[in-house]
mmCIF file of C-alpha atoms in Angstrom:
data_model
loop_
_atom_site.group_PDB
_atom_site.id
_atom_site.type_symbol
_atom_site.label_atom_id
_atom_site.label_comp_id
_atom_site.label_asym_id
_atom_site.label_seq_id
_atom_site.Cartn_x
_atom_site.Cartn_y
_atom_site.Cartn_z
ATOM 1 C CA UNK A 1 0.000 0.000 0.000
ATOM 2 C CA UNK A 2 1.911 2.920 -1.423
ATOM 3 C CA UNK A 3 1.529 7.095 0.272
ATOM 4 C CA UNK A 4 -1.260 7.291 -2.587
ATOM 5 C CA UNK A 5 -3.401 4.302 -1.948
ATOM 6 C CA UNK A 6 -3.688 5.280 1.325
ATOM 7 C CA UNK A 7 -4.426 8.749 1.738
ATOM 8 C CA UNK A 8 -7.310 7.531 -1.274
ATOM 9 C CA UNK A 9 -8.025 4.812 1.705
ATOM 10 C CA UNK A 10 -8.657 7.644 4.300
ATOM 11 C CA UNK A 11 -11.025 9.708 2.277
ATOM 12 C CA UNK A 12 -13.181 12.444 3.057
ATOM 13 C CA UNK A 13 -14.817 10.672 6.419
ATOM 14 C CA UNK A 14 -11.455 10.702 8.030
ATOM 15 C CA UNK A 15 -11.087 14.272 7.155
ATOM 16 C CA UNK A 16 -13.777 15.414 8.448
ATOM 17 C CA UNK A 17 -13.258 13.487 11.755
ATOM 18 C CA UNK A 18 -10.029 15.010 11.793
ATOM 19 C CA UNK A 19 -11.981 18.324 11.967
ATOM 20 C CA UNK A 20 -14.085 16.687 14.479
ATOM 21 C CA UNK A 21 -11.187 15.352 16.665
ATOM 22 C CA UNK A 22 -9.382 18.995 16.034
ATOM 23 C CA UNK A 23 -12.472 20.869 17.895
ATOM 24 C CA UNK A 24 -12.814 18.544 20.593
ATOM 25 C CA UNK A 25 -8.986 18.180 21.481
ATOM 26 C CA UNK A 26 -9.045 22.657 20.990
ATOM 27 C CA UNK A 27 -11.675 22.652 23.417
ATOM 28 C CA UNK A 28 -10.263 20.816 25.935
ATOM 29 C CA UNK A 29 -6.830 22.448 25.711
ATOM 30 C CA UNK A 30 -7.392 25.633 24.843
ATOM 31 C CA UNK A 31 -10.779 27.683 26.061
ATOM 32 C CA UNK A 32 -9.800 31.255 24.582
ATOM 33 C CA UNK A 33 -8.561 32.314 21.046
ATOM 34 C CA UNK A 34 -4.688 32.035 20.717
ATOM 35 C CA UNK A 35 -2.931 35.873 20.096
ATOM 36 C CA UNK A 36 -3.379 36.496 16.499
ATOM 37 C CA UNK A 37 -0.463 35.468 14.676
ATOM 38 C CA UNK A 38 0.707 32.692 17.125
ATOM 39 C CA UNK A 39 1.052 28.843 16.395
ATOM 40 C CA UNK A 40 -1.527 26.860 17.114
ATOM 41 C CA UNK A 41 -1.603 24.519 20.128
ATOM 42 C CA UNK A 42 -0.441 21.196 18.873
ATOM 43 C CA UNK A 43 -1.854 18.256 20.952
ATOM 44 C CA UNK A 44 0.808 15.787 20.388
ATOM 45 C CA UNK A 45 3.341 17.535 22.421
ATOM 46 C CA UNK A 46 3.649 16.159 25.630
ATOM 47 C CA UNK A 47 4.109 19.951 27.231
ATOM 48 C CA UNK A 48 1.084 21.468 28.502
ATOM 49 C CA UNK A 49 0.473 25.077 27.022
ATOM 50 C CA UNK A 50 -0.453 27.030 29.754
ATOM 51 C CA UNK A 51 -1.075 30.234 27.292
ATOM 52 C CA UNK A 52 -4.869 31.636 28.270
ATOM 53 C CA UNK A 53 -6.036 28.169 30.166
ATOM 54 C CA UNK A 54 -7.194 28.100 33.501
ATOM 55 C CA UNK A 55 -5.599 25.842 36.275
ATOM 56 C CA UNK A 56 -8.421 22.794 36.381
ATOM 57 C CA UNK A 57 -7.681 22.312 32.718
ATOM 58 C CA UNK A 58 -3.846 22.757 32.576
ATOM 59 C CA UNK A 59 -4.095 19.925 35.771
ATOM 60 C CA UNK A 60 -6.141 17.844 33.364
ATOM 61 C CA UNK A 61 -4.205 17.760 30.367
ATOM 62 C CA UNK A 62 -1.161 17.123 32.661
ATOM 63 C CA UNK A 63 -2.714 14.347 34.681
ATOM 64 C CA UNK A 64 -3.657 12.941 30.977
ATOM 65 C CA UNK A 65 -0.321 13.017 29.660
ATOM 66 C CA UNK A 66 0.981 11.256 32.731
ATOM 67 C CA UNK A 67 -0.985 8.553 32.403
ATOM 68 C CA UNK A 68 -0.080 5.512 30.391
ATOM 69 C CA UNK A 69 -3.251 3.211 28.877
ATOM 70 C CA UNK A 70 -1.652 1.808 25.513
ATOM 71 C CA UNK A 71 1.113 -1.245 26.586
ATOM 72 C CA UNK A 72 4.644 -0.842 25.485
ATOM 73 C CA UNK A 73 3.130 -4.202 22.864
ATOM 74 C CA UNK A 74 0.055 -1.872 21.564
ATOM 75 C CA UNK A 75 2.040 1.271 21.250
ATOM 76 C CA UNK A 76 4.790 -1.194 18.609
ATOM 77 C CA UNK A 77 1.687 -2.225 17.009
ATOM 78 C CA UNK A 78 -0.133 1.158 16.552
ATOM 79 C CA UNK A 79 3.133 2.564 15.251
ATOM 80 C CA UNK A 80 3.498 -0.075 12.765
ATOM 81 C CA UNK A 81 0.085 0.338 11.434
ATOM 82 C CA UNK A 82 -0.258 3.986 11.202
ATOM 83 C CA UNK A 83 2.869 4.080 9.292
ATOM 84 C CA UNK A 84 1.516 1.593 6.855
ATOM 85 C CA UNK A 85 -2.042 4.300 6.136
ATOM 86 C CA UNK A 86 0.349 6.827 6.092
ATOM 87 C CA UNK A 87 4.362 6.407 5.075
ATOM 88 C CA UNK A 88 7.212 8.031 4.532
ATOM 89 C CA UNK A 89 7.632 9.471 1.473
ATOM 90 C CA UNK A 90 9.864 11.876 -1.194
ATOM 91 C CA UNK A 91 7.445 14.530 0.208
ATOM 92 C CA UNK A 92 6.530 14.002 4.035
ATOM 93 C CA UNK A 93 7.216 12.053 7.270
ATOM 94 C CA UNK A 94 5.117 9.097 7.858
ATOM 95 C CA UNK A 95 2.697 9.179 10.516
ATOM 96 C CA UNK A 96 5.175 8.340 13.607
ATOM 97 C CA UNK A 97 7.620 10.900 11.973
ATOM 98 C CA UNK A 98 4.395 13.125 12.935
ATOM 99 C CA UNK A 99 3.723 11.590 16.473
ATOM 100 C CA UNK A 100 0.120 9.991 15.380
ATOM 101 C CA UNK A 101 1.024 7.055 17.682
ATOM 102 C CA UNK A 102 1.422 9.265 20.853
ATOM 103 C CA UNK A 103 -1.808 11.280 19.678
ATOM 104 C CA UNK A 104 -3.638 7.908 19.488
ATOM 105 C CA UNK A 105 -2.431 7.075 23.540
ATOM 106 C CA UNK A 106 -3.810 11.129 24.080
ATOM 107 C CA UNK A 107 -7.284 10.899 22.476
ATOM 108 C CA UNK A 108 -8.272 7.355 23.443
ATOM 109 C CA UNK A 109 -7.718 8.911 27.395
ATOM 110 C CA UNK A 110 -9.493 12.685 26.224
ATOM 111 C CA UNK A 111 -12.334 10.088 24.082
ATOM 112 C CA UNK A 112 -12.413 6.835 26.442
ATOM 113 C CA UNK A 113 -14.919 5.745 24.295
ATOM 114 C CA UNK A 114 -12.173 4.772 22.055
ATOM 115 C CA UNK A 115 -10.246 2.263 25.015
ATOM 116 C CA UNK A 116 -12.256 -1.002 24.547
ATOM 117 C CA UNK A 117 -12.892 -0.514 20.190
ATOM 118 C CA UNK A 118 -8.505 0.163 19.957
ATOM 119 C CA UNK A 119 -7.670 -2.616 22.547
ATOM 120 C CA UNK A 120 -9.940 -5.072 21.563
ATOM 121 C CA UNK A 121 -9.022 -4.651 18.221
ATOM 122 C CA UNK A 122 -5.301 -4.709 18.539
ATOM 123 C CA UNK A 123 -5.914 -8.166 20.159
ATOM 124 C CA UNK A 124 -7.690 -9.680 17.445
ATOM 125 C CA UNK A 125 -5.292 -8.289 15.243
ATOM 126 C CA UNK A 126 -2.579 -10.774 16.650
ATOM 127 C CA UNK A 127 -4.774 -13.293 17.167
ATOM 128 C CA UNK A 128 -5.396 -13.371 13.373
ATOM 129 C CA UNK A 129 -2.002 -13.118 12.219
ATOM 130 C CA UNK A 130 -1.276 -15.879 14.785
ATOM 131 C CA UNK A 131 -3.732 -18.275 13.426
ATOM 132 C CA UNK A 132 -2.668 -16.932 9.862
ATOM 133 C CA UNK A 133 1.052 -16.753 9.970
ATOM 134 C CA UNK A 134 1.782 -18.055 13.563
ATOM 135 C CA UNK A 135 3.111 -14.696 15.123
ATOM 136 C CA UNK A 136 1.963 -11.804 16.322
ATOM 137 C CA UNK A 137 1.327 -8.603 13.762
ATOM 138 C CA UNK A 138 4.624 -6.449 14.999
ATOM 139 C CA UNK A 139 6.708 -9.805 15.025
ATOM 140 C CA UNK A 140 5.571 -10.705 11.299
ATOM 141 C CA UNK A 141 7.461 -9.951 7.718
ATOM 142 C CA UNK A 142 6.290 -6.385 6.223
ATOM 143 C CA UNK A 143 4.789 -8.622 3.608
ATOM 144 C CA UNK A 144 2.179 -10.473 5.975
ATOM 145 C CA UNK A 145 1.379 -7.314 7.642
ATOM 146 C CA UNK A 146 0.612 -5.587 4.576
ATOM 147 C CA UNK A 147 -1.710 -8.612 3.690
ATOM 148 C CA UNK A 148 -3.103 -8.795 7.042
ATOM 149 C CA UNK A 149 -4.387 -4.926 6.539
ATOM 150 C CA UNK A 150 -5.092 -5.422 2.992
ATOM 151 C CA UNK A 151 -7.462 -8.009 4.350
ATOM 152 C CA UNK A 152 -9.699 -5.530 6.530
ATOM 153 C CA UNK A 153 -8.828 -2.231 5.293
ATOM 154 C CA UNK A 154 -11.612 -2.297 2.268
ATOM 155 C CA UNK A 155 -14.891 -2.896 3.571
ATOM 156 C CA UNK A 156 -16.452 -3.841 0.579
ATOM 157 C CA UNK A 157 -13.770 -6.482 -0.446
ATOM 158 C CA UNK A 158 -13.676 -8.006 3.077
ATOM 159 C CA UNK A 159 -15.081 -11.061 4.144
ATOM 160 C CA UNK A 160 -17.717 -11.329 6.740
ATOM 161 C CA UNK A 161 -15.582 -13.039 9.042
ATOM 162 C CA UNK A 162 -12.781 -10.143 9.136
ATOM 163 C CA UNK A 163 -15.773 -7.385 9.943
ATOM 164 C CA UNK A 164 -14.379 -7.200 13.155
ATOM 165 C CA UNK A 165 -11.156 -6.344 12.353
ATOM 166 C CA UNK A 166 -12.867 -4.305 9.311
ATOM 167 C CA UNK A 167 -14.167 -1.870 12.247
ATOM 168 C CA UNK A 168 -10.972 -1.968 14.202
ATOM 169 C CA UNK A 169 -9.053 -0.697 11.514
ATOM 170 C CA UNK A 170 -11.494 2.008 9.981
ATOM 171 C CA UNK A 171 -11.542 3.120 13.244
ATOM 172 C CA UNK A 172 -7.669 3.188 13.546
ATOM 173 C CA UNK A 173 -7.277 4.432 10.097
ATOM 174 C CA UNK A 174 -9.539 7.422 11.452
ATOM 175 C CA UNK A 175 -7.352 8.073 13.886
ATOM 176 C CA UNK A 176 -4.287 8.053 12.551
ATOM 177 C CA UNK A 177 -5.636 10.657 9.724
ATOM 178 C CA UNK A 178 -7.258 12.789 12.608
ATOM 179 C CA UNK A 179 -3.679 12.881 14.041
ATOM 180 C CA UNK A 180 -1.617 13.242 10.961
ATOM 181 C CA UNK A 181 -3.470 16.314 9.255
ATOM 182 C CA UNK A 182 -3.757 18.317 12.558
ATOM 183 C CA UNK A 183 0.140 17.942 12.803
ATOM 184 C CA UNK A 184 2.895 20.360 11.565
ATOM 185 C CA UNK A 185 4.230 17.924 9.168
ATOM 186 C CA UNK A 186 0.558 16.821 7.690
ATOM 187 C CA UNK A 187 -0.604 20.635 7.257
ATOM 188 C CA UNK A 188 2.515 21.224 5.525
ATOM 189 C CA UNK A 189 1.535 17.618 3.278
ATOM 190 C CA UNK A 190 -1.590 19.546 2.313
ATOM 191 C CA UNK A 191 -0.337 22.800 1.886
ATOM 192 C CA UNK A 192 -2.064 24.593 4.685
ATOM 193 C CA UNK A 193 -0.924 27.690 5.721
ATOM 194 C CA UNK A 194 -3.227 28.998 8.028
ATOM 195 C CA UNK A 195 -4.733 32.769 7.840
ATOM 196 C CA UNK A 196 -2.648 34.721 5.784
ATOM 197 C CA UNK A 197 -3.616 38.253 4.627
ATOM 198 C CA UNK A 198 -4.542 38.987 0.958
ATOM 199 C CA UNK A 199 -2.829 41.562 -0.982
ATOM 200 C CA UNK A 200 -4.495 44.010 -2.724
ATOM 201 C CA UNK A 201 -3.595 44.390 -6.428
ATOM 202 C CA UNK A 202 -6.122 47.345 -7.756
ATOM 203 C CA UNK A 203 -9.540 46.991 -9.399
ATOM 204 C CA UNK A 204 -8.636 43.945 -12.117
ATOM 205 C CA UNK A 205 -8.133 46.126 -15.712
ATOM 206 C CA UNK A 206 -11.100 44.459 -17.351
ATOM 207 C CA UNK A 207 -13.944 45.885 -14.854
ATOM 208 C CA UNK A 208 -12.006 48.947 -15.495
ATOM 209 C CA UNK A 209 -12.828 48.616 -18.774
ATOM 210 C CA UNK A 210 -16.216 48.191 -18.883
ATOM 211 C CA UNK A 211 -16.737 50.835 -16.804
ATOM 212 C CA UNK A 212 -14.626 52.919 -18.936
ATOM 213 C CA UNK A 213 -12.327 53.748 -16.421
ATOM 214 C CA UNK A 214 -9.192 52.111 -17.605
ATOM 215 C CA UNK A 215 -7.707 55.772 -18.256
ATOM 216 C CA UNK A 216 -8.576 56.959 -14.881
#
């Protein structure tokens, strides 16, 4: 699965729970409007911005950093996978060059209603690609874990006996856009450059010309 096939993959869904993800994460780190002109609070840095917060959420977003839910096991695994939706290429960073993984651990503690889906999921994960290849999914060849997630990651393709892991990894393939494209390195994939200020140029010569005012 080549950069291409799976940013096509992701789609506009993951996008737009990107832009989901974005408002909830702003909301519980940041209450009031950043200075105009200043860089936007980036949730996968493990240092809390204290800029305009008040103290019960700074002590929130601190006591959620400190704490651990992902295994050292799931974390491997999590990595591994989000840099297969989204690798390294000529152009960008992959998505642990971007710190999805350590957004994942943040958002499944800020969303808990992601714990049980990501965990459960991880497990049948390697305890398919035991029965399948007799390891676990971090301890198999590139080649069988690309098959494994070629496997679940089309819905349409899949059979019904993978929809399980067909959730699990929609879900996870979610994620990892949500955390890529609301990092420095995925805005600068895109092209985004925030609010910049337009530059005016003069009344464009043909409406001059109509109005007969190109002499003026």
């Amino acid at each position: 699965m080549n950069r291409r096939e799976s940013l096509k993959a992701i789609g506009l869904t993951s996008l737009t729970t990107a832009l989901l993800l974005e408002t909830n994460v702003g909301e519980a780190q940041q209450k009031t409007p950043a200075k105009k002109g200043a860089a936007p609070a980036h949730h996968h840095d493990p240092v809390v911005d204290t800029q305009g917060r008040q103290p019960f959420e700074i002590e929130r977003d601190k006591a959620l950093y400190a704490e651990k839910f992902f295994n050292a096991h799931e974390m491997a695994t999590i990595t591994v996978l989000a840099d297969i939706i989204i690798p390294r290429d000529e152009k960008s960073g992959s998505a642990s060059d971007a710190k999805v993984p350590d957004f994942i651990e943040f958002i499944v503690k800020d969303m808990p209603s992601n714990k049980t889906p990501m965990r459960g999921g991880l497990h049948w994960l390697d305890i398919q690609c035991t029965k399948q290849f007799g390891k676990k999914f971090v301890e198999c060849p590139h080649a069988q874990q690309i098959d494994m997630v070629t496997q679940i990651a089309y819905p349409k393709k899949a059979k019904p006996e993978m929809r399980a892991g067909v959730a699990f990894f929609n879900r996870m393939r979610d994620l990892t856009a949500s955390g890529f494209f609301t990092s420095k390195i995925g805005m600068a994939d895109i092209g985004y450059m925030g609010n910049t200020p337009n530059k005016w140029e003069g009344v464009p010569a043909d409406v001059l010309k109509h109005y007969g005012m190109e002499d003026v």
